[in-house]
PDB file of C-alpha atoms and ligand atoms in Angstrom:
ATOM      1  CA  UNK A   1      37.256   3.074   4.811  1.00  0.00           C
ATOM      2  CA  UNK A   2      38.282   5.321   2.525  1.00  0.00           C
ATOM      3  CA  UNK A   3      36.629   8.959   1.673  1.00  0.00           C
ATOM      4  CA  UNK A   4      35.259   7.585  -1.563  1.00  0.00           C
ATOM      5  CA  UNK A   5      33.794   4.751  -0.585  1.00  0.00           C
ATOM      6  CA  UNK A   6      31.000   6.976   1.438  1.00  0.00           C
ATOM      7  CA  UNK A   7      29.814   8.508  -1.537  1.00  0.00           C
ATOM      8  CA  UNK A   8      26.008   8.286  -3.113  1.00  0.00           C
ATOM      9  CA  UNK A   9      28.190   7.341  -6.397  1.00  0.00           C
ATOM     10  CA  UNK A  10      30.069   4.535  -3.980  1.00  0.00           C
ATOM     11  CA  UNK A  11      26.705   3.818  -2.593  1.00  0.00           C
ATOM     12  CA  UNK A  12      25.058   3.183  -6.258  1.00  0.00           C
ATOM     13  CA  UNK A  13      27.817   0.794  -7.667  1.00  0.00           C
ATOM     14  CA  UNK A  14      27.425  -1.041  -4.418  1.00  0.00           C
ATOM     15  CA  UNK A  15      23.357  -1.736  -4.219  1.00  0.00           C
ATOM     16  CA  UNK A  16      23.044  -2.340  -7.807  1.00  0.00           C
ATOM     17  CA  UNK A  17      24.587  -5.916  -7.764  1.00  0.00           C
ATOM     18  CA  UNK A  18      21.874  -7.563  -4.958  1.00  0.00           C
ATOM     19  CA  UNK A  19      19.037  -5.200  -6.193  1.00  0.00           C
ATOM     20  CA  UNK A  20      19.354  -4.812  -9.946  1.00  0.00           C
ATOM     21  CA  UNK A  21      17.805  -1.445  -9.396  1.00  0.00           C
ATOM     22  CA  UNK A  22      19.872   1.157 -10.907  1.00  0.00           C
ATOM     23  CA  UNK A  23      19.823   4.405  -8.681  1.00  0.00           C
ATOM     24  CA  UNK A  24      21.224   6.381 -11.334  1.00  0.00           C
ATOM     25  CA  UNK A  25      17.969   6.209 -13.034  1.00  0.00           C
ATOM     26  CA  UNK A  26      16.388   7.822 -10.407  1.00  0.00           C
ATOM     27  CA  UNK A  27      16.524  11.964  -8.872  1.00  0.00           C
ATOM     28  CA  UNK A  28      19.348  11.393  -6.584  1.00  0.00           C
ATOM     29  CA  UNK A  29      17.839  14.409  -3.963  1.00  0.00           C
ATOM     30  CA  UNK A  30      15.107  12.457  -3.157  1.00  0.00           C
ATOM     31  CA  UNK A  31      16.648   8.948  -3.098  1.00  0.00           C
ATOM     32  CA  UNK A  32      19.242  10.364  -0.972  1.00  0.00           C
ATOM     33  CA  UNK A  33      17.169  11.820   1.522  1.00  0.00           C
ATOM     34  CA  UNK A  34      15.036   8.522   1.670  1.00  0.00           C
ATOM     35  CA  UNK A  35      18.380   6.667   1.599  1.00  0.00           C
ATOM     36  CA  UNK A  36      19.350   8.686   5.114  1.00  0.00           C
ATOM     37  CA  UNK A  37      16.143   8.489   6.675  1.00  0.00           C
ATOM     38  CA  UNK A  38      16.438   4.659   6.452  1.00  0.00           C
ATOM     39  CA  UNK A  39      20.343   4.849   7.460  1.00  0.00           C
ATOM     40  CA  UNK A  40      19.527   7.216  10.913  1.00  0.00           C
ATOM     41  CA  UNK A  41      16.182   5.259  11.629  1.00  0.00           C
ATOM     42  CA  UNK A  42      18.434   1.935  12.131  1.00  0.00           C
ATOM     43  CA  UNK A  43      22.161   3.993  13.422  1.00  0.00           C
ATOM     44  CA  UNK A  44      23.889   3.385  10.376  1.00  0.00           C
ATOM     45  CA  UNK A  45      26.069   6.002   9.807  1.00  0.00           C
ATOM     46  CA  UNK A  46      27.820   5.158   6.804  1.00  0.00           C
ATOM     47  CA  UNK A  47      27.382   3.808   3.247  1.00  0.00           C
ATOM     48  CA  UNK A  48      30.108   0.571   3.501  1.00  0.00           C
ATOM     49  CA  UNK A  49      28.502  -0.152   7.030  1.00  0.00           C
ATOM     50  CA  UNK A  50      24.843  -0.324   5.530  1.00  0.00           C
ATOM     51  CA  UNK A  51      25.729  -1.665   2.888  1.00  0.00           C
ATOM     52  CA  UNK A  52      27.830  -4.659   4.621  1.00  0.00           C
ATOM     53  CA  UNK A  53      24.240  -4.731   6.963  1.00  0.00           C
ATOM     54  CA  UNK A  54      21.947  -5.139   3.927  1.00  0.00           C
ATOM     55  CA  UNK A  55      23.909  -7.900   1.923  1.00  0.00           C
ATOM     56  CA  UNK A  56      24.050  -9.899   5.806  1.00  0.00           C
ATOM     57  CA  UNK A  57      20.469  -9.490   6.796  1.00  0.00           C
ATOM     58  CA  UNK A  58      17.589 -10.113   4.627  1.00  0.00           C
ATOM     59  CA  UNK A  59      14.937  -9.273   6.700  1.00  0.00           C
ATOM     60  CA  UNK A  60      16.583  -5.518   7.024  1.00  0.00           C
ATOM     61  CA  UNK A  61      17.239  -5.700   2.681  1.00  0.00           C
ATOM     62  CA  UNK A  62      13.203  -6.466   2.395  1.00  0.00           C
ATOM     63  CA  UNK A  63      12.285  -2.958   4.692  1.00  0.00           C
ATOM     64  CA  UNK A  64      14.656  -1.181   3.242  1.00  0.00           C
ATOM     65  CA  UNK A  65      13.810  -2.310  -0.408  1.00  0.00           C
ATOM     66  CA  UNK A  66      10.568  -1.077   0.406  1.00  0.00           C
ATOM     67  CA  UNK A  67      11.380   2.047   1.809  1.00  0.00           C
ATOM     68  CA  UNK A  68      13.086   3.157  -1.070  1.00  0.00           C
ATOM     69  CA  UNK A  69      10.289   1.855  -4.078  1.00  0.00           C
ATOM     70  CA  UNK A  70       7.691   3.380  -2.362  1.00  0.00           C
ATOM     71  CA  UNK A  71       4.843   0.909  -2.837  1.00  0.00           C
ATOM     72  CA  UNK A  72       1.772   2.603  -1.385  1.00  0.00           C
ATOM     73  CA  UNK A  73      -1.771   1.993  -3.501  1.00  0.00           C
ATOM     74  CA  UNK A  74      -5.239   1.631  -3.020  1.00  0.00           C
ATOM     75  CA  UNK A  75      -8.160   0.294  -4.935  1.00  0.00           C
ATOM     76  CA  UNK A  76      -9.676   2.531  -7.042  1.00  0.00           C
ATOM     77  CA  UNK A  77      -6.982   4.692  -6.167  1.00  0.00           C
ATOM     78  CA  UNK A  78      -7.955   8.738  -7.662  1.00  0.00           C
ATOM     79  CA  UNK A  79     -11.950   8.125  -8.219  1.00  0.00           C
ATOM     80  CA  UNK A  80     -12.355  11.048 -10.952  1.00  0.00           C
ATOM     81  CA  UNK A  81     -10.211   9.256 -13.466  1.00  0.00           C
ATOM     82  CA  UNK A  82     -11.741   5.856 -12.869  1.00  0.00           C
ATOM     83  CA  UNK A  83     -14.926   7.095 -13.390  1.00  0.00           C
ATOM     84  CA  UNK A  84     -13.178   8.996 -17.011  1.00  0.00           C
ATOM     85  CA  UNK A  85     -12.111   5.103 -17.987  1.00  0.00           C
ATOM     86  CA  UNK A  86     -15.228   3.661 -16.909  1.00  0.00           C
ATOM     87  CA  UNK A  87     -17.511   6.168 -18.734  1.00  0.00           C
ATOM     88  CA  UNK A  88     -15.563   7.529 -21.508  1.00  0.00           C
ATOM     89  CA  UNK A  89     -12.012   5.619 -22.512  1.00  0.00           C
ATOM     90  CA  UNK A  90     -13.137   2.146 -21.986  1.00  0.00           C
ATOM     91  CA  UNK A  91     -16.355   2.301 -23.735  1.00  0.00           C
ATOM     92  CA  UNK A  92     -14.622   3.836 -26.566  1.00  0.00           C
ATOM     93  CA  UNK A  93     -11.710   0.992 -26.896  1.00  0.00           C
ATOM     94  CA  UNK A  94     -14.327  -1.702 -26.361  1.00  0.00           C
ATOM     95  CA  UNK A  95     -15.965  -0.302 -29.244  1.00  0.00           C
ATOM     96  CA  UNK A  96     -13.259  -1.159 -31.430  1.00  0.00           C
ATOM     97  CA  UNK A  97     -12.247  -4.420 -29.981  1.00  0.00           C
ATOM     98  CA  UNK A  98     -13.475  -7.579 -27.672  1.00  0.00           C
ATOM     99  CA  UNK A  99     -10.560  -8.981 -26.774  1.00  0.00           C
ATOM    100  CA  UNK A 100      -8.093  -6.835 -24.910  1.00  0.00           C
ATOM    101  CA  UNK A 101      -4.920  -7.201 -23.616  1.00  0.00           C
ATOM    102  CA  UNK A 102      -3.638  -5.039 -19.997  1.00  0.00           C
ATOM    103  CA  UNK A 103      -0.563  -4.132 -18.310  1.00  0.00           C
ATOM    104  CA  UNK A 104      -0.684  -2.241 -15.161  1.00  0.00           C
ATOM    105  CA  UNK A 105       2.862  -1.611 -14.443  1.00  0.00           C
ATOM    106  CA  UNK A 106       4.351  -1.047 -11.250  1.00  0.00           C
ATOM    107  CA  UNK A 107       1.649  -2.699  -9.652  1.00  0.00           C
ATOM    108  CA  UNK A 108       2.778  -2.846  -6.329  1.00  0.00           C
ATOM    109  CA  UNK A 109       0.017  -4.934  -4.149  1.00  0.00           C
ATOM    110  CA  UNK A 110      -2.515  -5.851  -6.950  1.00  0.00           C
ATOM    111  CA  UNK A 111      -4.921  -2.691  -6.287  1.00  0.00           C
ATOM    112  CA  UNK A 112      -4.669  -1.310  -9.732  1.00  0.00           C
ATOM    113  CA  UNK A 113      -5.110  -4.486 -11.894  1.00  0.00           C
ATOM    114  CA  UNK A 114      -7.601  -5.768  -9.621  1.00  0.00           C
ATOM    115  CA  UNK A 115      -9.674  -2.710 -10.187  1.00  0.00           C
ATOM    116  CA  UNK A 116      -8.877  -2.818 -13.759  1.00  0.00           C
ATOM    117  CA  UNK A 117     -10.144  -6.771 -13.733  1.00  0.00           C
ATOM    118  CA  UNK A 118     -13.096  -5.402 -11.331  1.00  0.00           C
ATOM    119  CA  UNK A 119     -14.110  -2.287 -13.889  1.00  0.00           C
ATOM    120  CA  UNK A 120     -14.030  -4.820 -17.065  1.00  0.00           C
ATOM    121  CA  UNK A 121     -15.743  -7.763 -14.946  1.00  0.00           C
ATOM    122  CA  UNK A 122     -18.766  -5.399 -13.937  1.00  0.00           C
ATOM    123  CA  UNK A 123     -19.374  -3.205 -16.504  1.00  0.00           C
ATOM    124  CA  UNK A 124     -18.044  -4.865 -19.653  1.00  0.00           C
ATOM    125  CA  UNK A 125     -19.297  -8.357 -19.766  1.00  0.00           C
ATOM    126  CA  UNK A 126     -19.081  -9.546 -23.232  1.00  0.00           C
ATOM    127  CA  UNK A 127     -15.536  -8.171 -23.364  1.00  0.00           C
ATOM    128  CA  UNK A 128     -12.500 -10.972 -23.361  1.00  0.00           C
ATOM    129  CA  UNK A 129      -9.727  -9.739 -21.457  1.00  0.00           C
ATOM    130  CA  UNK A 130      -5.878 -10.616 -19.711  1.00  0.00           C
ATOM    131  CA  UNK A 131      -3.953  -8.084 -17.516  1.00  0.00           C
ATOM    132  CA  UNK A 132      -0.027  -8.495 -17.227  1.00  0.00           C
ATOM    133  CA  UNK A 133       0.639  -6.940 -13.788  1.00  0.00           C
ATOM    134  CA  UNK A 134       4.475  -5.601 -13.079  1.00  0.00           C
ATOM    135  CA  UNK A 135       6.881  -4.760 -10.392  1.00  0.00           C
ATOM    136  CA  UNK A 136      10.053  -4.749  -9.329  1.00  0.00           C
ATOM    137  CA  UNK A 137       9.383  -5.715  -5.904  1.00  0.00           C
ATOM    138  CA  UNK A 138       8.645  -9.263  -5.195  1.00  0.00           C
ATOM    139  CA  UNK A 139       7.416  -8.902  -1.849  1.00  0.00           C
ATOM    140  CA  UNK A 140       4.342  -6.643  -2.965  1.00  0.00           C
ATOM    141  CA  UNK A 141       3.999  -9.039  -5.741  1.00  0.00           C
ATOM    142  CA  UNK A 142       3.780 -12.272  -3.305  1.00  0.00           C
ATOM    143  CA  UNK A 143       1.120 -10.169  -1.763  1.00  0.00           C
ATOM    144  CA  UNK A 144      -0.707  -9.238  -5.370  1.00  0.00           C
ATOM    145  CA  UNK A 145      -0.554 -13.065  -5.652  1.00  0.00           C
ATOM    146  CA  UNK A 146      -2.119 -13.780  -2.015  1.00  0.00           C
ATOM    147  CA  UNK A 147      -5.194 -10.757  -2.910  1.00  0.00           C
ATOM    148  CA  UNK A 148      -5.953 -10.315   0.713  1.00  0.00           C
ATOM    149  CA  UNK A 149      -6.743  -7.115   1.465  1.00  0.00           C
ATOM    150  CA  UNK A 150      -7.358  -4.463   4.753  1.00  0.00           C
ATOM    151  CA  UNK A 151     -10.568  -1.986   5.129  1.00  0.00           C
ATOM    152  CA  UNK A 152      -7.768   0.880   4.246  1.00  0.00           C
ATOM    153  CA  UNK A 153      -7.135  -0.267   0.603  1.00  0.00           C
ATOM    154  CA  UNK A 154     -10.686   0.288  -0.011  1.00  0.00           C
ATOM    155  CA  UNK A 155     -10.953   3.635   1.185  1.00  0.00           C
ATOM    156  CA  UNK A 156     -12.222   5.119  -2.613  1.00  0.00           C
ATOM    157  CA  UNK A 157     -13.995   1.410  -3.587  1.00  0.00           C
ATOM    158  CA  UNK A 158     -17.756   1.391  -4.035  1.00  0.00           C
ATOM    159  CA  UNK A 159     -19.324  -0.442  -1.294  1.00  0.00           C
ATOM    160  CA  UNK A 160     -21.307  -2.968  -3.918  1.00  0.00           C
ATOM    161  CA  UNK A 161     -17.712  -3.802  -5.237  1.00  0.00           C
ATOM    162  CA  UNK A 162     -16.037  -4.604  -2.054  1.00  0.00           C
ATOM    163  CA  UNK A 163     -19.008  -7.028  -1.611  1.00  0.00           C
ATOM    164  CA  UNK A 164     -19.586  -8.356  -4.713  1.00  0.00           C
ATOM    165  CA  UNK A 165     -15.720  -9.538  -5.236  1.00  0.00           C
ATOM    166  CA  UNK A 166     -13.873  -9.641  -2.220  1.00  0.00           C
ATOM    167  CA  UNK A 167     -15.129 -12.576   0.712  1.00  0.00           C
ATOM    168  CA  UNK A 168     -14.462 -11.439   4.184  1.00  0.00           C
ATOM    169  CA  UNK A 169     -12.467 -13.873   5.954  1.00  0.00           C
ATOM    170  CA  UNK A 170     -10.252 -13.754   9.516  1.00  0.00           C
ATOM    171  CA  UNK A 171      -7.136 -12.502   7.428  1.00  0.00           C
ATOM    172  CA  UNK A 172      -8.790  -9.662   5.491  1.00  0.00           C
ATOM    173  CA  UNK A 173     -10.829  -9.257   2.732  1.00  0.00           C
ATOM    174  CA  UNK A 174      -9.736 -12.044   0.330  1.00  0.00           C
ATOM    175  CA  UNK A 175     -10.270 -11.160  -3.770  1.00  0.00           C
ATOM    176  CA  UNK A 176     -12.572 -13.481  -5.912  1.00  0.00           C
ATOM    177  CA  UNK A 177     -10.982 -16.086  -8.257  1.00  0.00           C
ATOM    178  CA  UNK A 178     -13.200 -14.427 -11.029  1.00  0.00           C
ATOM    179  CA  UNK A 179     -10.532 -11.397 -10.582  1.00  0.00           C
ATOM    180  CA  UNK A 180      -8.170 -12.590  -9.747  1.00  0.00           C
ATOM    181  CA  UNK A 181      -7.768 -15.564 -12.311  1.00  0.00           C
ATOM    182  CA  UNK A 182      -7.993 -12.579 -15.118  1.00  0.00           C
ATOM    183  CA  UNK A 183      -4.318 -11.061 -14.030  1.00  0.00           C
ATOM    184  CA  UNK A 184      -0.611 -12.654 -14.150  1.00  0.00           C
ATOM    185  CA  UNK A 185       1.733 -11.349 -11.918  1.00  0.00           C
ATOM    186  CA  UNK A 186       5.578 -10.986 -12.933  1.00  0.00           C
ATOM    187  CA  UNK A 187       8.987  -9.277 -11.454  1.00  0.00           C
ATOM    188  CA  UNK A 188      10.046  -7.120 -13.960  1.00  0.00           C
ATOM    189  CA  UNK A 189      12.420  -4.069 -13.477  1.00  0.00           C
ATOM    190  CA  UNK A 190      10.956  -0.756 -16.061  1.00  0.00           C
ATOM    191  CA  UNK A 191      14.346   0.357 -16.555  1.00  0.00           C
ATOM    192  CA  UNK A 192      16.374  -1.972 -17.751  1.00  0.00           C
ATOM    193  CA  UNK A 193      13.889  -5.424 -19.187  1.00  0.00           C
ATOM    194  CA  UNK A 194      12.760  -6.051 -22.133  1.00  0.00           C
ATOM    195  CA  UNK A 195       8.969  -5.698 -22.916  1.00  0.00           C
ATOM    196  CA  UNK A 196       6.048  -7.480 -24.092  1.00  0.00           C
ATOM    197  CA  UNK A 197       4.013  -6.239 -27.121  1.00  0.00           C
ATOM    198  CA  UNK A 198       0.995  -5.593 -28.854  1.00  0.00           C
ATOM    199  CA  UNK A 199      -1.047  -4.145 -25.403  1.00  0.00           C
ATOM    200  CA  UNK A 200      -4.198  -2.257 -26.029  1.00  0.00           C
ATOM    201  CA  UNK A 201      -3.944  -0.215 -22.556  1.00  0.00           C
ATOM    202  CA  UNK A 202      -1.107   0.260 -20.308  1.00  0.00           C
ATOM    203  CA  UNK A 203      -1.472   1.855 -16.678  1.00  0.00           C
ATOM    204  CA  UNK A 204       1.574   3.269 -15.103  1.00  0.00           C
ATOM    205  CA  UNK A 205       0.749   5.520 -12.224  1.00  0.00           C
ATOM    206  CA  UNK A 206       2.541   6.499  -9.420  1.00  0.00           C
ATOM    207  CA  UNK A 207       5.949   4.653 -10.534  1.00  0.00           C
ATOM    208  CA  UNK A 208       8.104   7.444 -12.702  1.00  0.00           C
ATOM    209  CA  UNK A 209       7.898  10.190  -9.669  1.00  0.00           C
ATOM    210  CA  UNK A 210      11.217   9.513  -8.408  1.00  0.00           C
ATOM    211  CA  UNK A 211      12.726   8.615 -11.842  1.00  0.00           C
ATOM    212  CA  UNK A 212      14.800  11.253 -13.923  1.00  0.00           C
ATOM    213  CA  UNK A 213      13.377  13.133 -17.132  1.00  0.00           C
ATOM    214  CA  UNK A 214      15.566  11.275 -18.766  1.00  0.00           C
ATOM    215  CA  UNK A 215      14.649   7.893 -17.608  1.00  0.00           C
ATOM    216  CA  UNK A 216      11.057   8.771 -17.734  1.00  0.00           C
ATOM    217  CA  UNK A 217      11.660   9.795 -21.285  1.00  0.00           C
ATOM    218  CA  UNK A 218      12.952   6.613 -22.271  1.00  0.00           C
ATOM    219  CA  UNK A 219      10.576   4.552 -20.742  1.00  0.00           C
ATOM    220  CA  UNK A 220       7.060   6.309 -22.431  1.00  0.00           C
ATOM    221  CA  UNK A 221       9.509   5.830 -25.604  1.00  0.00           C
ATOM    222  CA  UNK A 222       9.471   2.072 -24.448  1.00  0.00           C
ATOM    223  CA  UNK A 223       5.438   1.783 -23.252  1.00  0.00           C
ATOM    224  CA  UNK A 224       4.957   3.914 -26.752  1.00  0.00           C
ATOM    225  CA  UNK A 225       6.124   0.948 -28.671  1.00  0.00           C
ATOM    226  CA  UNK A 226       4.338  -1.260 -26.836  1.00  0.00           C
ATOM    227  CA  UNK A 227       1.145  -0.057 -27.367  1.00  0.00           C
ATOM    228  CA  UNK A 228      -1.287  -1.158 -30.160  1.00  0.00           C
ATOM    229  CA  UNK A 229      -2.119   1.780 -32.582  1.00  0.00           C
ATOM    230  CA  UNK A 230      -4.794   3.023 -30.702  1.00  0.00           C
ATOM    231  CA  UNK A 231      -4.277   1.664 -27.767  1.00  0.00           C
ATOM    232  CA  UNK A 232      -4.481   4.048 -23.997  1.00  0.00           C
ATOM    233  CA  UNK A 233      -1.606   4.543 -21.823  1.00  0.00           C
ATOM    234  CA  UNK A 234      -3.090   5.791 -18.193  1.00  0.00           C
ATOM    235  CA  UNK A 235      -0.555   7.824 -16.300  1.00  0.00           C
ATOM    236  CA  UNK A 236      -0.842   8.825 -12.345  1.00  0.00           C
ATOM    237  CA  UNK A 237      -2.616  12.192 -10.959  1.00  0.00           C
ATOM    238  CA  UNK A 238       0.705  14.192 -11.414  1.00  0.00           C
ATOM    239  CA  UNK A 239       2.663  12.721 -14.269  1.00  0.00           C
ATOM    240  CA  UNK A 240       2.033  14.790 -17.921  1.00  0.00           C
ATOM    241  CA  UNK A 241       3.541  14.058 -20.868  1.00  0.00           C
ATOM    242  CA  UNK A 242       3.967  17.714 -21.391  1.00  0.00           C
ATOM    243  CA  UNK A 243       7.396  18.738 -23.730  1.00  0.00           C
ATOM    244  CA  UNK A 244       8.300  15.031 -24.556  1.00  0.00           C
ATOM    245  CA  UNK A 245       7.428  15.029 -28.316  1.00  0.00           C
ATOM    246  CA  UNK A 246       8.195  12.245 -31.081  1.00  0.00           C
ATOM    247  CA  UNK A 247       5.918   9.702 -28.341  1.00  0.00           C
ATOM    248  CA  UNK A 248       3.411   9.368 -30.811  1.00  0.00           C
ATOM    249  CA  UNK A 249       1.040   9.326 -27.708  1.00  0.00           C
ATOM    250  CA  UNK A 250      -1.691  12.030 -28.112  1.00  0.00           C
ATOM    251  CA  UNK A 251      -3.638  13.472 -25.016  1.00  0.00           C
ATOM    252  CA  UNK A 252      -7.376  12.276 -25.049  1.00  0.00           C
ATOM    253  CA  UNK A 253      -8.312  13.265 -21.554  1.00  0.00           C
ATOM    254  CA  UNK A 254      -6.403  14.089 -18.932  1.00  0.00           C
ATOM    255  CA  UNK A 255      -4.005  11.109 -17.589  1.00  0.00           C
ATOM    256  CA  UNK A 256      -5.055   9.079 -20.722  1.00  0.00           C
ATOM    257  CA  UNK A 257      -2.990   9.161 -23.594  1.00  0.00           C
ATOM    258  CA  UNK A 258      -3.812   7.630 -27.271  1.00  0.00           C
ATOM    259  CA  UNK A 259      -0.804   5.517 -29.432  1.00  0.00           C
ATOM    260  CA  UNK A 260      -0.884   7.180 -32.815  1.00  0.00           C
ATOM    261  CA  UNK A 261      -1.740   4.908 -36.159  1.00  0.00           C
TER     262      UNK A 261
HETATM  263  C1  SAM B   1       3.511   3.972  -5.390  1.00  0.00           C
HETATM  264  S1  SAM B   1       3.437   2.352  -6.091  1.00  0.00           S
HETATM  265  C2  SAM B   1       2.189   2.557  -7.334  1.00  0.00           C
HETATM  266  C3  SAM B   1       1.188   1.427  -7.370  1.00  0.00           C
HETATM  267  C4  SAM B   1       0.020   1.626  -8.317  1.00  0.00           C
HETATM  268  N1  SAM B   1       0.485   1.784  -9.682  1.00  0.00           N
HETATM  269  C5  SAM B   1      -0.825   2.803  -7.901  1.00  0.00           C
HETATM  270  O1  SAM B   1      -0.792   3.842  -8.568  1.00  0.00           O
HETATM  271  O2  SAM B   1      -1.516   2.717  -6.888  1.00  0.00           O
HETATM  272  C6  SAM B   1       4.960   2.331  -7.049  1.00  0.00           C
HETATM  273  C7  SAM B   1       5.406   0.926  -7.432  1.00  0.00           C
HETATM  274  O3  SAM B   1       6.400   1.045  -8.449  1.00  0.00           O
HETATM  275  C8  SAM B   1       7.354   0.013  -8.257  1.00  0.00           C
HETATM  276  N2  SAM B   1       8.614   0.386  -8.923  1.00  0.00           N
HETATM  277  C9  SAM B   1       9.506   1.354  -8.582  1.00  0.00           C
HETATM  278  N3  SAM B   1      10.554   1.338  -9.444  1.00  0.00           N
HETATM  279  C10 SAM B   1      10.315   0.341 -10.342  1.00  0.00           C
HETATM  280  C11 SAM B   1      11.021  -0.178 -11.463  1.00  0.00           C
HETATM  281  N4  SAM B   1      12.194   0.321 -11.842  1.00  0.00           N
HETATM  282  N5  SAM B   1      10.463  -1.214 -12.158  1.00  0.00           N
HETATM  283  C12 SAM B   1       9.269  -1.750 -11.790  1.00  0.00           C
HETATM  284  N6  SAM B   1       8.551  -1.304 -10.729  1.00  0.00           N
HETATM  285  C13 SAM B   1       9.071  -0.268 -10.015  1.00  0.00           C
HETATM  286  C14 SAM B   1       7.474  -0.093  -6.731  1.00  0.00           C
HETATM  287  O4  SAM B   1       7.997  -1.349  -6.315  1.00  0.00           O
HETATM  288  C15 SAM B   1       6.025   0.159  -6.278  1.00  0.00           C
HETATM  289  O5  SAM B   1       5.334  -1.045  -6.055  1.00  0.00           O
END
């Protein structure tokens, strides 16, 4: 092996051509770190040798694919700001329009557009609506598509909701056709596909924390123009769009941010 080749840079070139996932995209500290965690949980001590392990043994690609996109959620997932879209941001867009179009990307499981299908479903009812829900991972998305759930995914969900849409059955708590025929699921990669237009709301939590200003930049410059005028882009519980100007996204509470006319 030689010295270069057990480099992160080595280790990048290498992953990108199974994954499609560009590490250089994301803060290198923390994929690094996650990156050796992974390595010395399974005694791999260097890059060629994982890598060589990875491309020969799906089952170990899947974990590890996992490990490093992080794809924890939960229904309901930060109950202040649900309550914000639910009582202030919805009723206001609904206002203007009966017929919206969603995209909760980096949807991991289904949580977040289910609760987005749930919200509109129980609170909005002459309101028309699709969700597009996104991710990179087609594992979590194979479970999105399945919508069976464990009592842990529900831990912020309103007990009337759990029972009203999900049926209890010996694999878990299984999600209602009525939801679940509202939202189509698709792999898509945020940093380098091409996206759809002409959405009236946009959630991406909980995706950009490991991504670089940079890319983060780029990509509200990409869910920017793919907003409707007027339409809401709903970030996670730690991700401002402080200092990145020429968005044409204005704050209108916190986490929800308004597409300029
Ligand atoms: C922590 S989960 C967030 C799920 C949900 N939005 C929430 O807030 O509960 C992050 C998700 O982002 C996805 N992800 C990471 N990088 C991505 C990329 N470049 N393109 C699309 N999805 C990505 C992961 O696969 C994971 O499912």
């Amino acid at each position: 092996m030689l010295n270069s080749e057990n480099t992160y840079e080595w280790f990048i070139k290498a992953f990108y051509p199974k994954s499609g996932l560009d590490l250089n995209f994301y803060k290198q500290n923390q994929m690094q770190r996650r990156i050796q965690s992974f390595m010395t949980s399974h005694k791999y001590q260097t890059y060629p040798d994982f890598i060589r392990a990875i491309n020969s043994d799906p089952v170990l690609y899947d974990s590890f694919f996992k490990h490093l996109t992080i794809n924890v959620s939960q229904f309901f997932r930060d109950t202040t700001q649900w309550n914000t879209l639910r009582d202030t941001v919805f009723p206001k867009l609904t206002q203007q329009k009966t017929n919206l179009k969603l995209w909760s990307a980096g949807c991991s499981s289904g949580q977040e557009p289910y609760s987005l299908a749930m919200t509109l479903v129980e609170y909005f009812p002459g309101i028309n609506f699709s969700i597009l829900a996104s991710d990179i991972d087609v594992n979590v998305l194979q479970q999105a598509k399945d919508g069976i759930y464990k009592q842990n995914d529900f831990t912020s969900t309103p007990p009337q909701i759990i029972q009203k849409y999900f049926t209890l059955t010996d694999k878990g708590y299984q999600i209602k056709d009525i939801i679940k025929q509202k939202v189509t699921f698709k792999r898509q990669n945020l940093l380098t596909d091409r996206f759809d237009t002409g959405f009236d709301f946009l959630a991406c939590r909980n995706v950009v924390i490991y991504f670089t200003e940079e890319a983060k930049e780029m990509l509200y410059q990409k869910f920017s123009r793919s907003l409707n005028p007027g339409g809401i882009l709903f970030t996670g519980s730690t991700e401002h769009l402080f200092g990145m100007t020429n968005l044409g996204l204005k704050p209108v509470s916190s986490f929800f941010y308004q597409r300029q006319e």
